[in-house]
PDB file of C-alpha atoms in Angstrom:
ATOM      1  CA  UNK A  12      24.527 -27.627 -15.341  1.00  0.00           C
ATOM      2  CA  UNK A  13      21.240 -29.299 -16.294  1.00  0.00           C
ATOM      3  CA  UNK A  14      20.602 -30.206 -12.570  1.00  0.00           C
ATOM      4  CA  UNK A  15      21.146 -26.493 -11.539  1.00  0.00           C
ATOM      5  CA  UNK A  16      18.801 -25.378 -14.393  1.00  0.00           C
ATOM      6  CA  UNK A  17      16.181 -28.004 -13.377  1.00  0.00           C
ATOM      7  CA  UNK A  18      16.368 -27.063  -9.723  1.00  0.00           C
ATOM      8  CA  UNK A  19      16.128 -23.402 -10.563  1.00  0.00           C
ATOM      9  CA  UNK A  20      13.009 -23.945 -12.780  1.00  0.00           C
ATOM     10  CA  UNK A  21      11.376 -26.041  -9.938  1.00  0.00           C
ATOM     11  CA  UNK A  22      12.034 -23.419  -7.397  1.00  0.00           C
ATOM     12  CA  UNK A  23      10.808 -20.660  -9.769  1.00  0.00           C
ATOM     13  CA  UNK A  24       7.547 -22.477 -10.319  1.00  0.00           C
ATOM     14  CA  UNK A  25       7.060 -23.373  -6.642  1.00  0.00           C
ATOM     15  CA  UNK A  26       7.604 -19.777  -5.737  1.00  0.00           C
ATOM     16  CA  UNK A  27       5.028 -18.526  -8.269  1.00  0.00           C
ATOM     17  CA  UNK A  28       2.564 -21.180  -7.026  1.00  0.00           C
ATOM     18  CA  UNK A  29       2.964 -20.303  -3.331  1.00  0.00           C
ATOM     19  CA  UNK A  30       3.670 -16.591  -3.618  1.00  0.00           C
ATOM     20  CA  UNK A  31       1.112 -13.954  -2.692  1.00  0.00           C
ATOM     21  CA  UNK A  32      -0.830 -12.122  -5.311  1.00  0.00           C
ATOM     22  CA  UNK A  33       0.276  -8.420  -5.472  1.00  0.00           C
ATOM     23  CA  UNK A  34      -2.500  -5.839  -5.897  1.00  0.00           C
ATOM     24  CA  UNK A  35      -1.327  -2.795  -7.804  1.00  0.00           C
ATOM     25  CA  UNK A  36      -2.954   0.534  -7.092  1.00  0.00           C
ATOM     26  CA  UNK A  37      -1.847   3.408  -9.383  1.00  0.00           C
ATOM     27  CA  UNK A  38      -2.220   7.163  -8.589  1.00  0.00           C
ATOM     28  CA  UNK A  39      -1.212  10.378 -10.266  1.00  0.00           C
ATOM     29  CA  UNK A  40      -0.376  13.383  -8.126  1.00  0.00           C
ATOM     30  CA  UNK A  41       1.309  16.709  -8.480  1.00  0.00           C
ATOM     31  CA  UNK A  42       2.673  16.786  -4.899  1.00  0.00           C
ATOM     32  CA  UNK A  43       6.447  16.422  -4.383  1.00  0.00           C
ATOM     33  CA  UNK A  44       7.685  13.376  -2.572  1.00  0.00           C
ATOM     34  CA  UNK A  45       9.227  14.094   0.898  1.00  0.00           C
ATOM     35  CA  UNK A  46       9.787  17.823   0.421  1.00  0.00           C
ATOM     36  CA  UNK A  47      11.349  20.094   3.023  1.00  0.00           C
ATOM     37  CA  UNK A  48       9.195  22.986   1.839  1.00  0.00           C
ATOM     38  CA  UNK A  49       5.843  21.873   3.352  1.00  0.00           C
ATOM     39  CA  UNK A  50       2.741  24.118   2.951  1.00  0.00           C
ATOM     40  CA  UNK A  51      -0.935  23.923   3.675  1.00  0.00           C
ATOM     41  CA  UNK A  52      -1.339  22.936  -0.075  1.00  0.00           C
ATOM     42  CA  UNK A  53       1.122  20.130   0.399  1.00  0.00           C
ATOM     43  CA  UNK A  54      -0.598  18.786   3.526  1.00  0.00           C
ATOM     44  CA  UNK A  55      -4.023  19.009   2.087  1.00  0.00           C
ATOM     45  CA  UNK A  56      -3.080  17.245  -1.183  1.00  0.00           C
ATOM     46  CA  UNK A  57      -1.108  14.505   0.626  1.00  0.00           C
ATOM     47  CA  UNK A  58      -4.006  14.000   3.076  1.00  0.00           C
ATOM     48  CA  UNK A  59      -6.492  13.621   0.272  1.00  0.00           C
ATOM     49  CA  UNK A  60      -4.191  11.225  -1.555  1.00  0.00           C
ATOM     50  CA  UNK A  61      -3.575   9.184   1.507  1.00  0.00           C
ATOM     51  CA  UNK A  62      -7.190   8.938   2.295  1.00  0.00           C
ATOM     52  CA  UNK A  63      -7.917   7.750  -1.226  1.00  0.00           C
ATOM     53  CA  UNK A  64      -5.236   5.088  -0.991  1.00  0.00           C
ATOM     54  CA  UNK A  65      -6.517   3.921   2.413  1.00  0.00           C
ATOM     55  CA  UNK A  66     -10.108   3.745   1.238  1.00  0.00           C
ATOM     56  CA  UNK A  67      -9.037   1.824  -1.919  1.00  0.00           C
ATOM     57  CA  UNK A  68      -7.169  -0.618   0.269  1.00  0.00           C
ATOM     58  CA  UNK A  69     -10.105  -1.126   2.561  1.00  0.00           C
ATOM     59  CA  UNK A  70     -12.375  -1.597  -0.428  1.00  0.00           C
ATOM     60  CA  UNK A  71     -10.112  -4.390  -1.820  1.00  0.00           C
ATOM     61  CA  UNK A  72      -9.846  -5.926   1.599  1.00  0.00           C
ATOM     62  CA  UNK A  73     -13.662  -5.976   1.907  1.00  0.00           C
ATOM     63  CA  UNK A  74     -13.956  -7.614  -1.458  1.00  0.00           C
ATOM     64  CA  UNK A  75     -11.366 -10.238  -0.624  1.00  0.00           C
ATOM     65  CA  UNK A  76     -12.178 -10.821   3.035  1.00  0.00           C
ATOM     66  CA  UNK A  77     -12.819 -14.444   2.531  1.00  0.00           C
ATOM     67  CA  UNK A  78      -9.149 -15.044   1.607  1.00  0.00           C
ATOM     68  CA  UNK A  79      -7.189 -16.543   4.412  1.00  0.00           C
ATOM     69  CA  UNK A  80      -3.810 -15.170   3.385  1.00  0.00           C
ATOM     70  CA  UNK A  81      -1.890 -11.921   3.635  1.00  0.00           C
ATOM     71  CA  UNK A  82      -2.544  -9.359   0.964  1.00  0.00           C
ATOM     72  CA  UNK A  83       0.278  -7.542  -0.606  1.00  0.00           C
ATOM     73  CA  UNK A  84      -0.264  -4.113  -2.071  1.00  0.00           C
ATOM     74  CA  UNK A  85       2.000  -2.027  -4.280  1.00  0.00           C
ATOM     75  CA  UNK A  86       0.958   1.540  -4.496  1.00  0.00           C
ATOM     76  CA  UNK A  87       2.561   3.349  -7.415  1.00  0.00           C
ATOM     77  CA  UNK A  88       2.369   7.168  -7.257  1.00  0.00           C
ATOM     78  CA  UNK A  89       3.386   8.976 -10.385  1.00  0.00           C
ATOM     79  CA  UNK A  90       4.307  12.629 -10.120  1.00  0.00           C
ATOM     80  CA  UNK A  91       3.375  14.945 -13.003  1.00  0.00           C
ATOM     81  CA  UNK A  92       7.019  15.671 -13.582  1.00  0.00           C
ATOM     82  CA  UNK A  93       7.732  11.985 -14.222  1.00  0.00           C
ATOM     83  CA  UNK A  94       8.892  10.756 -10.861  1.00  0.00           C
ATOM     84  CA  UNK A  95       7.583   7.421  -9.530  1.00  0.00           C
ATOM     85  CA  UNK A  96       7.169   6.591  -5.892  1.00  0.00           C
ATOM     86  CA  UNK A  97       6.380   2.915  -5.267  1.00  0.00           C
ATOM     87  CA  UNK A  98       5.223   1.899  -1.874  1.00  0.00           C
ATOM     88  CA  UNK A  99       4.901  -1.791  -0.718  1.00  0.00           C
ATOM     89  CA  UNK A 100       2.218  -2.429   1.970  1.00  0.00           C
ATOM     90  CA  UNK A 101       1.399  -5.808   3.442  1.00  0.00           C
ATOM     91  CA  UNK A 102      -1.933  -6.347   5.144  1.00  0.00           C
ATOM     92  CA  UNK A 103      -2.267  -9.429   7.349  1.00  0.00           C
ATOM     93  CA  UNK A 104      -5.150 -11.768   6.768  1.00  0.00           C
ATOM     94  CA  UNK A 105      -8.426 -10.465   8.266  1.00  0.00           C
ATOM     95  CA  UNK A 106      -7.006  -7.186   9.572  1.00  0.00           C
ATOM     96  CA  UNK A 107     -10.431  -6.243  10.992  1.00  0.00           C
ATOM     97  CA  UNK A 108     -13.715  -7.904  11.905  1.00  0.00           C
ATOM     98  CA  UNK A 109     -15.630  -5.114  13.576  1.00  0.00           C
ATOM     99  CA  UNK A 110     -16.217  -1.413  13.184  1.00  0.00           C
ATOM    100  CA  UNK A 111     -13.751  -0.654  16.023  1.00  0.00           C
ATOM    101  CA  UNK A 112     -10.966  -2.871  14.493  1.00  0.00           C
ATOM    102  CA  UNK A 113     -11.512  -1.396  11.024  1.00  0.00           C
ATOM    103  CA  UNK A 114     -11.209   2.124  12.478  1.00  0.00           C
ATOM    104  CA  UNK A 115      -8.000   1.085  14.179  1.00  0.00           C
ATOM    105  CA  UNK A 116      -6.738  -0.441  10.972  1.00  0.00           C
ATOM    106  CA  UNK A 117      -7.628   2.729   9.008  1.00  0.00           C
ATOM    107  CA  UNK A 118      -5.846   4.980  11.549  1.00  0.00           C
ATOM    108  CA  UNK A 119      -2.736   2.832  11.691  1.00  0.00           C
ATOM    109  CA  UNK A 120      -2.610   2.631   7.879  1.00  0.00           C
ATOM    110  CA  UNK A 121      -3.074   6.321   7.517  1.00  0.00           C
ATOM    111  CA  UNK A 122      -0.333   7.116   9.961  1.00  0.00           C
ATOM    112  CA  UNK A 123       2.020   4.684   8.204  1.00  0.00           C
ATOM    113  CA  UNK A 124       1.387   6.306   4.816  1.00  0.00           C
ATOM    114  CA  UNK A 125       1.517   9.727   6.421  1.00  0.00           C
ATOM    115  CA  UNK A 126       5.080   9.047   7.669  1.00  0.00           C
ATOM    116  CA  UNK A 127       6.057   7.993   4.135  1.00  0.00           C
ATOM    117  CA  UNK A 128       4.956  11.487   2.945  1.00  0.00           C
ATOM    118  CA  UNK A 129       6.338  13.378   5.959  1.00  0.00           C
ATOM    119  CA  UNK A 130       2.943  14.972   6.516  1.00  0.00           C
ATOM    120  CA  UNK A 131       1.848  15.950  10.056  1.00  0.00           C
ATOM    121  CA  UNK A 132      -1.889  15.606  10.042  1.00  0.00           C
ATOM    122  CA  UNK A 133      -3.218  12.905  12.341  1.00  0.00           C
ATOM    123  CA  UNK A 134      -5.966  10.580  11.274  1.00  0.00           C
ATOM    124  CA  UNK A 135      -9.464  11.969  12.089  1.00  0.00           C
ATOM    125  CA  UNK A 136     -12.780  10.817  10.581  1.00  0.00           C
TER     126      UNK A 136
END
């Protein structure tokens, strides 16, 4: 039993040492999550929220661009009625190194988050 406990502790410590740091981003919104009753208000609010999330992710990436490892984000969206919608998003190391590749990253990220909200607006700058 002691061997099992010792191995468990060693694995736990090794996992914490070599695991990725998770960056938590918290947002509060009054939009419903994946509603069937979509409206212009729903699309506008979800578009603004997604753009804020993408801009915050890009800002964090720009600050941590010298890190040579993947960056894990956990976006937590809290609804005013108390619902919580966590989204895990993994960004590979150095996702962009030019204006064109940053634009492609922003578009792909927007479309990925857009699908999670079931919104239909394409990314346009």
